[in-house]
mmCIF file of C-alpha atoms in Angstrom:
data_model
loop_
_atom_site.group_PDB
_atom_site.id
_atom_site.type_symbol
_atom_site.label_atom_id
_atom_site.label_comp_id
_atom_site.label_asym_id
_atom_site.label_seq_id
_atom_site.Cartn_x
_atom_site.Cartn_y
_atom_site.Cartn_z
ATOM 1 C CA UNK A 1 -233.871 37.798 -113.774
ATOM 2 C CA UNK A 2 -233.388 34.103 -114.425
ATOM 3 C CA UNK A 3 -235.810 32.839 -117.129
ATOM 4 C CA UNK A 4 -236.853 30.097 -114.690
ATOM 5 C CA UNK A 5 -238.433 32.835 -112.546
ATOM 6 C CA UNK A 6 -241.849 34.373 -113.191
ATOM 7 C CA UNK A 7 -244.353 36.669 -111.543
ATOM 8 C CA UNK A 8 -247.785 35.363 -110.555
ATOM 9 C CA UNK A 9 -250.690 37.816 -110.694
ATOM 10 C CA UNK A 10 -254.428 37.540 -109.981
ATOM 11 C CA UNK A 11 -256.432 39.961 -112.126
ATOM 12 C CA UNK A 12 -260.204 39.609 -111.849
ATOM 13 C CA UNK A 13 -262.497 42.337 -113.221
ATOM 14 C CA UNK A 14 -261.508 45.244 -115.497
ATOM 15 C CA UNK A 15 -259.949 47.401 -112.761
ATOM 16 C CA UNK A 16 -257.360 44.792 -111.877
ATOM 17 C CA UNK A 17 -256.807 43.865 -115.520
ATOM 18 C CA UNK A 18 -255.852 47.487 -116.199
ATOM 19 C CA UNK A 19 -253.516 47.441 -113.228
ATOM 20 C CA UNK A 20 -251.969 44.117 -114.264
ATOM 21 C CA UNK A 21 -251.301 45.466 -117.773
ATOM 22 C CA UNK A 22 -249.489 48.438 -116.239
ATOM 23 C CA UNK A 23 -247.514 46.041 -114.073
ATOM 24 C CA UNK A 24 -246.617 43.946 -117.132
ATOM 25 C CA UNK A 25 -245.334 47.085 -118.853
ATOM 26 C CA UNK A 26 -243.218 47.898 -115.791
ATOM 27 C CA UNK A 27 -241.739 44.401 -115.732
ATOM 28 C CA UNK A 28 -241.032 44.588 -119.485
ATOM 29 C CA UNK A 29 -239.106 47.806 -118.867
ATOM 30 C CA UNK A 30 -236.996 46.657 -115.940
ATOM 31 C CA UNK A 31 -236.746 42.892 -116.580
ATOM 32 C CA UNK A 32 -237.711 42.218 -120.224
ATOM 33 C CA UNK A 33 -236.927 38.487 -120.054
ATOM 34 C CA UNK A 34 -239.372 37.865 -117.178
ATOM 35 C CA UNK A 35 -242.849 36.398 -117.696
ATOM 36 C CA UNK A 36 -246.029 37.220 -115.805
ATOM 37 C CA UNK A 37 -248.496 34.347 -115.357
ATOM 38 C CA UNK A 38 -251.909 35.966 -114.905
ATOM 39 C CA UNK A 39 -255.118 34.319 -113.786
ATOM 40 C CA UNK A 40 -258.008 36.391 -115.080
ATOM 41 C CA UNK A 41 -261.647 36.238 -116.095
ATOM 42 C CA UNK A 42 -260.667 37.978 -119.352
ATOM 43 C CA UNK A 43 -257.446 36.627 -120.920
ATOM 44 C CA UNK A 44 -258.178 38.643 -124.083
ATOM 45 C CA UNK A 45 -257.361 41.806 -122.122
ATOM 46 C CA UNK A 46 -253.685 40.761 -122.271
ATOM 47 C CA UNK A 47 -253.409 39.744 -125.925
ATOM 48 C CA UNK A 48 -251.132 42.721 -126.613
ATOM 49 C CA UNK A 49 -248.773 41.917 -123.699
ATOM 50 C CA UNK A 50 -245.967 39.688 -125.058
ATOM 51 C CA UNK A 51 -244.526 38.980 -121.600
ATOM 52 C CA UNK A 52 -247.857 37.676 -120.218
ATOM 53 C CA UNK A 53 -249.202 34.127 -120.068
ATOM 54 C CA UNK A 54 -252.881 34.668 -119.229
ATOM 55 C CA UNK A 55 -255.326 31.878 -118.453
ATOM 56 C CA UNK A 56 -259.042 31.798 -117.689
ATOM 57 C CA UNK A 57 -259.902 31.916 -114.005
ATOM 58 C CA UNK A 58 -263.190 32.826 -112.401
ATOM 59 C CA UNK A 59 -263.577 33.948 -108.813
ATOM 60 C CA UNK A 60 -263.536 30.997 -106.431
ATOM 61 C CA UNK A 61 -263.518 32.692 -103.018
ATOM 62 C CA UNK A 62 -266.872 32.741 -101.236
ATOM 63 C CA UNK A 63 -266.885 36.477 -100.487
ATOM 64 C CA UNK A 64 -263.523 37.836 -101.608
ATOM 65 C CA UNK A 65 -260.873 36.466 -103.947
ATOM 66 C CA UNK A 66 -257.797 36.891 -101.712
ATOM 67 C CA UNK A 67 -257.143 33.147 -101.462
ATOM 68 C CA UNK A 68 -257.612 32.717 -105.231
ATOM 69 C CA UNK A 69 -253.929 33.564 -105.635
ATOM 70 C CA UNK A 70 -253.257 29.873 -104.988
ATOM 71 C CA UNK A 71 -254.712 28.898 -108.360
ATOM 72 C CA UNK A 72 -252.383 31.237 -110.237
ATOM 73 C CA UNK A 73 -249.367 30.079 -108.241
ATOM 74 C CA UNK A 74 -250.267 26.450 -108.919
ATOM 75 C CA UNK A 75 -250.454 27.094 -112.672
ATOM 76 C CA UNK A 76 -247.183 29.038 -112.678
ATOM 77 C CA UNK A 77 -245.322 26.299 -110.777
ATOM 78 C CA UNK A 78 -246.110 23.922 -113.630
ATOM 79 C CA UNK A 79 -243.808 25.952 -115.903
ATOM 80 C CA UNK A 80 -241.361 27.875 -113.715
ATOM 81 C CA UNK A 81 -238.876 27.015 -110.974
ATOM 82 C CA UNK A 82 -239.537 30.113 -108.871
ATOM 83 C CA UNK A 83 -242.894 31.889 -108.746
ATOM 84 C CA UNK A 84 -243.090 35.398 -107.307
ATOM 85 C CA UNK A 85 -246.618 36.275 -106.203
ATOM 86 C CA UNK A 86 -247.180 40.006 -106.587
ATOM 87 C CA UNK A 87 -250.414 41.954 -106.321
ATOM 88 C CA UNK A 88 -251.825 43.428 -109.527
ATOM 89 C CA UNK A 89 -251.983 46.881 -107.936
ATOM 90 C CA UNK A 90 -248.191 47.147 -107.770
ATOM 91 C CA UNK A 91 -245.885 49.451 -109.680
ATOM 92 C CA UNK A 92 -242.291 48.475 -110.457
ATOM 93 C CA UNK A 93 -240.218 51.619 -110.130
ATOM 94 C CA UNK A 94 -236.657 50.394 -110.526
ATOM 95 C CA UNK A 95 -234.359 47.581 -111.643
ATOM 96 C CA UNK A 96 -235.151 44.060 -110.462
ATOM 97 C CA UNK A 97 -232.427 41.769 -109.049
ATOM 98 C CA UNK A 98 -230.438 39.677 -111.505
ATOM 99 C CA UNK A 99 -229.778 36.913 -109.000
ATOM 100 C CA UNK A 100 -232.637 34.844 -107.559
ATOM 101 C CA UNK A 101 -232.137 31.855 -105.267
ATOM 102 C CA UNK A 102 -233.717 28.740 -106.806
ATOM 103 C CA UNK A 103 -233.596 26.720 -103.567
ATOM 104 C CA UNK A 104 -236.899 25.253 -102.304
ATOM 105 C CA UNK A 105 -238.832 27.356 -99.815
ATOM 106 C CA UNK A 106 -240.971 30.428 -99.285
ATOM 107 C CA UNK A 107 -239.224 33.790 -99.601
ATOM 108 C CA UNK A 108 -241.123 36.709 -98.104
ATOM 109 C CA UNK A 109 -240.823 40.470 -97.929
ATOM 110 C CA UNK A 110 -242.866 40.731 -94.733
ATOM 111 C CA UNK A 111 -242.794 37.947 -92.157
ATOM 112 C CA UNK A 112 -244.159 37.813 -88.623
ATOM 113 C CA UNK A 113 -245.058 35.278 -85.984
ATOM 114 C CA UNK A 114 -248.634 34.208 -86.781
ATOM 115 C CA UNK A 115 -249.907 34.339 -83.199
ATOM 116 C CA UNK A 116 -248.318 37.706 -82.428
ATOM 117 C CA UNK A 117 -249.496 39.165 -85.755
ATOM 118 C CA UNK A 118 -253.074 38.023 -85.152
ATOM 119 C CA UNK A 119 -253.107 39.249 -81.551
ATOM 120 C CA UNK A 120 -252.024 42.678 -82.780
ATOM 121 C CA UNK A 121 -254.146 43.103 -85.910
ATOM 122 C CA UNK A 122 -257.104 40.725 -85.807
ATOM 123 C CA UNK A 123 -257.465 38.716 -82.579
ATOM 124 C CA UNK A 124 -260.865 37.372 -83.662
ATOM 125 C CA UNK A 125 -259.028 35.034 -86.055
ATOM 126 C CA UNK A 126 -256.701 33.579 -83.463
ATOM 127 C CA UNK A 127 -258.972 30.848 -82.123
ATOM 128 C CA UNK A 128 -259.553 29.405 -85.584
ATOM 129 C CA UNK A 129 -255.873 29.723 -86.544
ATOM 130 C CA UNK A 130 -254.749 27.841 -83.444
ATOM 131 C CA UNK A 131 -257.401 25.205 -84.115
ATOM 132 C CA UNK A 132 -256.194 24.800 -87.691
ATOM 133 C CA UNK A 133 -252.584 24.469 -86.561
ATOM 134 C CA UNK A 134 -253.559 21.669 -84.193
ATOM 135 C CA UNK A 135 -255.586 19.953 -86.939
ATOM 136 C CA UNK A 136 -252.393 19.930 -89.028
ATOM 137 C CA UNK A 137 -250.285 18.694 -86.060
ATOM 138 C CA UNK A 138 -248.397 21.993 -85.959
ATOM 139 C CA UNK A 139 -247.450 24.301 -83.093
ATOM 140 C CA UNK A 140 -249.320 27.582 -83.734
ATOM 141 C CA UNK A 141 -246.551 29.553 -81.993
ATOM 142 C CA UNK A 142 -244.017 28.316 -84.547
ATOM 143 C CA UNK A 143 -246.003 29.401 -87.627
ATOM 144 C CA UNK A 144 -244.904 32.372 -89.728
ATOM 145 C CA UNK A 145 -247.361 34.854 -91.196
ATOM 146 C CA UNK A 146 -246.286 35.575 -94.798
ATOM 147 C CA UNK A 147 -247.190 38.958 -96.255
ATOM 148 C CA UNK A 148 -249.288 38.042 -99.289
ATOM 149 C CA UNK A 149 -248.662 41.134 -101.441
ATOM 150 C CA UNK A 150 -245.156 39.929 -102.329
ATOM 151 C CA UNK A 151 -243.626 36.528 -101.710
ATOM 152 C CA UNK A 152 -241.941 33.782 -103.731
ATOM 153 C CA UNK A 153 -242.130 30.012 -103.755
ATOM 154 C CA UNK A 154 -239.846 27.352 -105.144
ATOM 155 C CA UNK A 155 -240.708 23.722 -104.491
ATOM 156 C CA UNK A 156 -240.427 20.185 -105.783
ATOM 157 C CA UNK A 157 -243.520 18.816 -107.477
ATOM 158 C CA UNK A 158 -244.453 16.920 -104.308
ATOM 159 C CA UNK A 159 -243.983 19.899 -102.003
ATOM 160 C CA UNK A 160 -245.779 22.245 -104.388
ATOM 161 C CA UNK A 161 -248.761 19.899 -104.565
ATOM 162 C CA UNK A 162 -248.869 19.587 -100.781
ATOM 163 C CA UNK A 163 -248.567 23.354 -100.285
ATOM 164 C CA UNK A 164 -251.436 24.143 -102.680
ATOM 165 C CA UNK A 165 -253.559 21.290 -101.311
ATOM 166 C CA UNK A 166 -253.162 22.513 -97.732
ATOM 167 C CA UNK A 167 -253.796 26.153 -98.691
ATOM 168 C CA UNK A 168 -256.957 24.994 -100.455
ATOM 169 C CA UNK A 169 -258.264 23.236 -97.318
ATOM 170 C CA UNK A 170 -257.285 26.125 -95.058
ATOM 171 C CA UNK A 171 -258.884 28.736 -97.310
ATOM 172 C CA UNK A 172 -262.130 26.786 -97.433
ATOM 173 C CA UNK A 173 -262.184 26.316 -93.640
ATOM 174 C CA UNK A 174 -261.530 30.003 -92.987
ATOM 175 C CA UNK A 175 -264.139 31.191 -95.480
ATOM 176 C CA UNK A 176 -266.781 28.814 -94.141
ATOM 177 C CA UNK A 177 -266.120 30.262 -90.693
ATOM 178 C CA UNK A 178 -266.489 33.855 -91.891
ATOM 179 C CA UNK A 179 -262.796 34.727 -92.198
ATOM 180 C CA UNK A 180 -262.312 35.918 -95.761
ATOM 181 C CA UNK A 181 -258.978 37.769 -95.641
ATOM 182 C CA UNK A 182 -255.592 37.409 -93.968
ATOM 183 C CA UNK A 183 -254.400 34.737 -96.375
ATOM 184 C CA UNK A 184 -250.850 35.201 -95.075
ATOM 185 C CA UNK A 185 -251.859 32.959 -92.165
ATOM 186 C CA UNK A 186 -252.945 30.170 -94.512
ATOM 187 C CA UNK A 187 -249.745 30.538 -96.523
ATOM 188 C CA UNK A 188 -247.630 30.123 -93.394
ATOM 189 C CA UNK A 189 -249.607 27.119 -92.180
ATOM 190 C CA UNK A 190 -249.542 25.446 -95.600
ATOM 191 C CA UNK A 191 -245.803 26.046 -95.960
ATOM 192 C CA UNK A 192 -245.119 24.508 -92.549
ATOM 193 C CA UNK A 193 -247.209 21.430 -93.363
ATOM 194 C CA UNK A 194 -245.462 21.041 -96.731
ATOM 195 C CA UNK A 195 -242.036 21.313 -95.110
ATOM 196 C CA UNK A 196 -241.094 24.539 -96.879
ATOM 197 C CA UNK A 197 -238.658 26.782 -95.024
ATOM 198 C CA UNK A 198 -239.650 30.451 -94.818
ATOM 199 C CA UNK A 199 -236.953 33.118 -95.142
ATOM 200 C CA UNK A 200 -236.597 36.799 -96.023
ATOM 201 C CA UNK A 201 -233.697 36.919 -98.536
ATOM 202 C CA UNK A 202 -232.091 40.059 -99.843
ATOM 203 C CA UNK A 203 -233.321 39.509 -103.415
ATOM 204 C CA UNK A 204 -236.980 39.645 -102.329
ATOM 205 C CA UNK A 205 -236.223 42.777 -100.314
ATOM 206 C CA UNK A 206 -234.699 44.267 -103.478
ATOM 207 C CA UNK A 207 -237.943 43.621 -105.379
ATOM 208 C CA UNK A 208 -239.901 45.166 -102.529
ATOM 209 C CA UNK A 209 -237.721 48.291 -102.602
ATOM 210 C CA UNK A 210 -238.136 48.518 -106.393
ATOM 211 C CA UNK A 211 -241.927 48.398 -106.152
ATOM 212 C CA UNK A 212 -244.853 50.397 -104.818
ATOM 213 C CA UNK A 213 -248.072 48.770 -103.641
ATOM 214 C CA UNK A 214 -251.029 51.020 -104.513
ATOM 215 C CA UNK A 215 -253.574 49.111 -102.369
ATOM 216 C CA UNK A 216 -256.489 50.087 -104.604
ATOM 217 C CA UNK A 217 -258.836 47.670 -102.851
ATOM 218 C CA UNK A 218 -259.461 50.529 -100.444
ATOM 219 C CA UNK A 219 -262.138 53.006 -101.594
ATOM 220 C CA UNK A 220 -260.639 55.912 -103.495
ATOM 221 C CA UNK A 221 -262.001 59.345 -104.339
ATOM 222 C CA UNK A 222 -261.973 59.830 -108.124
ATOM 223 C CA UNK A 223 -260.657 63.028 -109.670
ATOM 224 C CA UNK A 224 -262.281 63.926 -112.990
ATOM 225 C CA UNK A 225 -263.608 60.378 -113.175
ATOM 226 C CA UNK A 226 -260.164 58.798 -112.779
ATOM 227 C CA UNK A 227 -258.216 57.219 -109.939
ATOM 228 C CA UNK A 228 -254.452 57.011 -110.552
ATOM 229 C CA UNK A 229 -255.040 56.922 -114.298
ATOM 230 C CA UNK A 230 -257.662 54.170 -114.111
ATOM 231 C CA UNK A 231 -261.285 54.314 -115.069
ATOM 232 C CA UNK A 232 -263.234 55.163 -111.933
ATOM 233 C CA UNK A 233 -263.215 51.887 -109.940
ATOM 234 C CA UNK A 234 -266.067 53.178 -107.775
ATOM 235 C CA UNK A 235 -268.371 53.870 -110.713
ATOM 236 C CA UNK A 236 -271.940 52.625 -110.260
ATOM 237 C CA UNK A 237 -273.077 49.734 -112.494
ATOM 238 C CA UNK A 238 -275.458 50.502 -115.352
ATOM 239 C CA UNK A 239 -278.136 48.269 -113.845
ATOM 240 C CA UNK A 240 -277.647 48.265 -110.040
ATOM 241 C CA UNK A 241 -280.570 45.920 -109.314
ATOM 242 C CA UNK A 242 -279.389 43.298 -111.792
ATOM 243 C CA UNK A 243 -275.792 43.658 -110.637
ATOM 244 C CA UNK A 244 -276.860 43.127 -107.004
ATOM 245 C CA UNK A 245 -278.891 40.053 -107.946
ATOM 246 C CA UNK A 246 -276.031 38.506 -109.928
ATOM 247 C CA UNK A 247 -273.546 39.126 -107.124
ATOM 248 C CA UNK A 248 -275.913 37.544 -104.625
ATOM 249 C CA UNK A 249 -276.493 34.499 -106.827
ATOM 250 C CA UNK A 250 -272.760 34.105 -107.444
ATOM 251 C CA UNK A 251 -272.036 34.380 -103.734
ATOM 252 C CA UNK A 252 -274.507 31.637 -102.822
ATOM 253 C CA UNK A 253 -273.246 29.431 -105.657
ATOM 254 C CA UNK A 254 -269.656 29.650 -104.376
ATOM 255 C CA UNK A 255 -270.779 29.228 -100.766
ATOM 256 C CA UNK A 256 -272.782 26.099 -101.561
ATOM 257 C CA UNK A 257 -269.904 24.701 -103.617
ATOM 258 C CA UNK A 258 -267.615 25.074 -100.614
ATOM 259 C CA UNK A 259 -270.175 23.532 -98.292
ATOM 260 C CA UNK A 260 -270.568 20.492 -100.543
ATOM 261 C CA UNK A 261 -266.808 19.928 -100.640
ATOM 262 C CA UNK A 262 -266.607 20.397 -96.854
ATOM 263 C CA UNK A 263 -269.227 17.696 -96.312
ATOM 264 C CA UNK A 264 -266.685 15.158 -97.566
ATOM 265 C CA UNK A 265 -264.521 15.932 -94.515
ATOM 266 C CA UNK A 266 -266.854 17.130 -91.756
ATOM 267 C CA UNK A 267 -264.355 16.481 -88.979
ATOM 268 C CA UNK A 268 -261.818 18.884 -90.500
ATOM 269 C CA UNK A 269 -264.158 21.690 -91.453
ATOM 270 C CA UNK A 270 -266.745 21.666 -88.672
ATOM 271 C CA UNK A 271 -265.347 19.941 -85.566
#
């Protein structure tokens, strides 16, 4: 692929670092000139991956880290023209396209109307999504849900800043209202507000066909202590009580951080 194109990967905790290293090896095999920009809490895990630019990133999401992809994309856009967000638990199984469109916009592998998608899969979100669209002076029926496992963005500095800024606000609003997943809705809303067209080009479809999403966030049954060649991701911590306490403290720290930021714009986040 064009050297102005990179992959963007979020890899928090050892399980996803192992997966991201496997992904980096796949990319090195099928597209050796392509870089992966990886946001991770352990950059040292990638010191032996020459095609990886890893930077320190701690979990920011209140409960889950799904929206934390925005921080990796933002970093990658500082150095590359086109950033392809791909989940760490993805395998590349075949050649990647040589030609990539550098035009501004969002390029997705799975797109759907936001309202119809929410009505079908998670109607409890719809009220908040419509409210957010109106807060942004957008028609909720015109918004596109962007499948978050694989999509690309190319944008001018101004559009990129606006896109990330809006995604940041939307993510915080959704998390403070108990909606911690479905970031494809926030991506579509942010893209619309930033003036980024959303399309489904053939080159993104080619990447999708050359990849396999393992979806390891779902609980898996280990076989001989391994799951798909990984150390057992469901293994119990050595000190369960301490682990539970630390997770609880971290959760409340992130929650209170978000609340403090939201207090600067009460009308957006709470009215």
